[in-house]
Tab-separated table of C-alpha atoms in Angstrom:
chain	number	residue	atom	x	y	z
A	1	GLY	CA	-47.057	30.761	22.642
A	2	ALA	CA	-44.229	33.201	22.084
A	3	PRO	CA	-41.599	30.628	21.044
A	4	ARG	CA	-43.793	29.260	18.271
A	5	ALA	CA	-44.740	32.743	17.208
A	6	ALA	CA	-41.030	33.725	17.012
A	7	ALA	CA	-40.171	30.609	15.015
A	8	LEU	CA	-43.030	31.260	12.531
A	9	THR	CA	-42.090	34.958	12.219
A	10	HIS	CA	-38.471	34.006	11.407
A	11	LEU	CA	-39.713	31.504	8.837
A	12	GLY	CA	-41.764	34.229	7.325
A	13	MET	CA	-38.859	36.614	7.263
A	14	SER	CA	-36.807	33.963	5.552
A	15	ARG	CA	-39.582	33.485	2.890
A	16	ALA	CA	-39.745	37.212	2.389
A	17	ALA	CA	-35.977	37.441	1.855
A	18	GLN	CA	-36.374	34.743	-0.779
A	19	GLY	CA	-39.054	36.784	-2.472
A	20	ASP	CA	-41.960	34.542	-1.612
A	21	LEU	CA	-44.138	37.218	-0.032
A	22	ALA	CA	-47.299	35.012	-0.108
A	23	ALA	CA	-45.630	32.301	1.959
A	24	ALA	CA	-44.118	34.986	4.252
A	25	GLU	CA	-47.588	36.395	4.884
A	26	ARG	CA	-49.063	32.967	5.655
A	27	ARG	CA	-46.237	32.144	8.211
A	28	MET	CA	-46.615	35.621	9.927
A	29	ARG	CA	-50.399	35.292	10.141
A	30	ALA	CA	-49.829	31.884	11.740
A	31	ALA	CA	-47.411	33.533	14.169
A	32	VAL	CA	-49.841	36.136	15.401
A	33	GLU	CA	-52.596	33.605	15.615
A	34	ALA	CA	-50.358	31.403	17.804
A	35	GLU	CA	-49.536	34.428	20.073
A	36	PRO	CA	-51.684	37.579	19.565
A	37	ALA	CA	-49.433	39.556	21.893
A	38	PHE	CA	-46.288	38.921	19.843
A	39	GLY	CA	-45.373	42.414	18.694
A	40	PRO	CA	-42.648	41.397	16.247
A	41	GLY	CA	-45.070	39.140	14.386
A	42	TRP	CA	-47.516	42.087	13.861
A	43	TYR	CA	-44.578	44.373	12.813
A	44	GLU	CA	-43.192	41.981	10.277
A	45	LEU	CA	-46.719	41.070	8.981
A	46	ALA	CA	-47.364	44.798	8.397
A	47	ARG	CA	-44.124	45.010	6.358
A	48	VAL	CA	-45.129	42.066	4.281
A	49	VAL	CA	-48.564	43.114	3.409
A	50	LEU	CA	-47.295	46.537	2.386
A	51	ALA	CA	-44.597	44.957	0.162
A	52	ALA	CA	-46.854	42.260	-1.266
A	53	ARG	CA	-50.033	44.087	-1.882
A	54	GLY	CA	-49.696	47.690	-0.776
A	55	ALA	CA	-52.385	47.086	1.749
A	56	VAL	CA	-51.997	50.320	3.649
A	57	ALA	CA	-55.114	50.094	5.879
A	58	GLU	CA	-54.373	46.482	6.844
A	59	ALA	CA	-50.692	47.335	7.535
A	60	ARG	CA	-51.690	50.328	9.736
A	61	GLY	CA	-53.913	47.980	11.876
A	62	PHE	CA	-50.975	45.560	12.250
A	63	LEU	CA	-48.607	48.348	13.243
A	64	GLU	CA	-51.053	49.444	15.875
A	65	ARG	CA	-51.033	45.853	17.260
A	66	ALA	CA	-47.286	45.867	17.242
A	67	SER	CA	-47.308	49.123	19.108
A	68	ALA	CA	-49.605	47.691	21.760
A	69	HIS	CA	-47.173	44.872	22.384
A	70	PRO	CA	-43.668	46.406	22.096
A	71	GLU	CA	-41.969	44.208	24.794
A	72	LEU	CA	-40.267	41.886	22.400
A	73	LEU	CA	-39.625	44.330	19.506
A	74	THR	CA	-35.966	44.860	18.797
A	75	PRO	CA	-34.554	48.464	19.140
A	76	ALA	CA	-34.402	48.677	15.328
A	77	GLN	CA	-38.016	47.542	15.014
A	78	ARG	CA	-39.059	50.103	17.614
A	79	ALA	CA	-37.296	52.853	15.737
A	80	GLN	CA	-38.767	51.789	12.351
A	81	LEU	CA	-42.174	51.282	13.741
A	82	GLY	CA	-42.688	55.039	14.258
A	83	ALA	CA	-41.179	55.817	10.875
A	84	LEU	CA	-43.435	53.272	9.127
A	85	ARG	CA	-46.494	54.624	10.823
A	86	GLY	CA	-45.591	58.148	9.813
A	87	GLN	CA	-45.142	57.172	6.079
A	88	LEU	CA	-48.532	55.597	5.720
A	89	PRO	CA	-51.142	57.833	4.053
């Protein structure tokens, strides 16, 4: 559920901050598998796949999923979501 997804997303964000983008991606994928309607997990997963691999098409799909579930996005994530989507080719 959402609490597990939130915990996994935060673990992923911590790994990303430490520079371990592969571990961050694994945690965030586990988060959205645990709760597919967890928008912040999709948003952070998009950021990680862009940073780690430049996976634009994959990130675009994840941002669409985040947009479909904006309820738990922070105001900053909501603002950045539109900007990120606009920056992708």
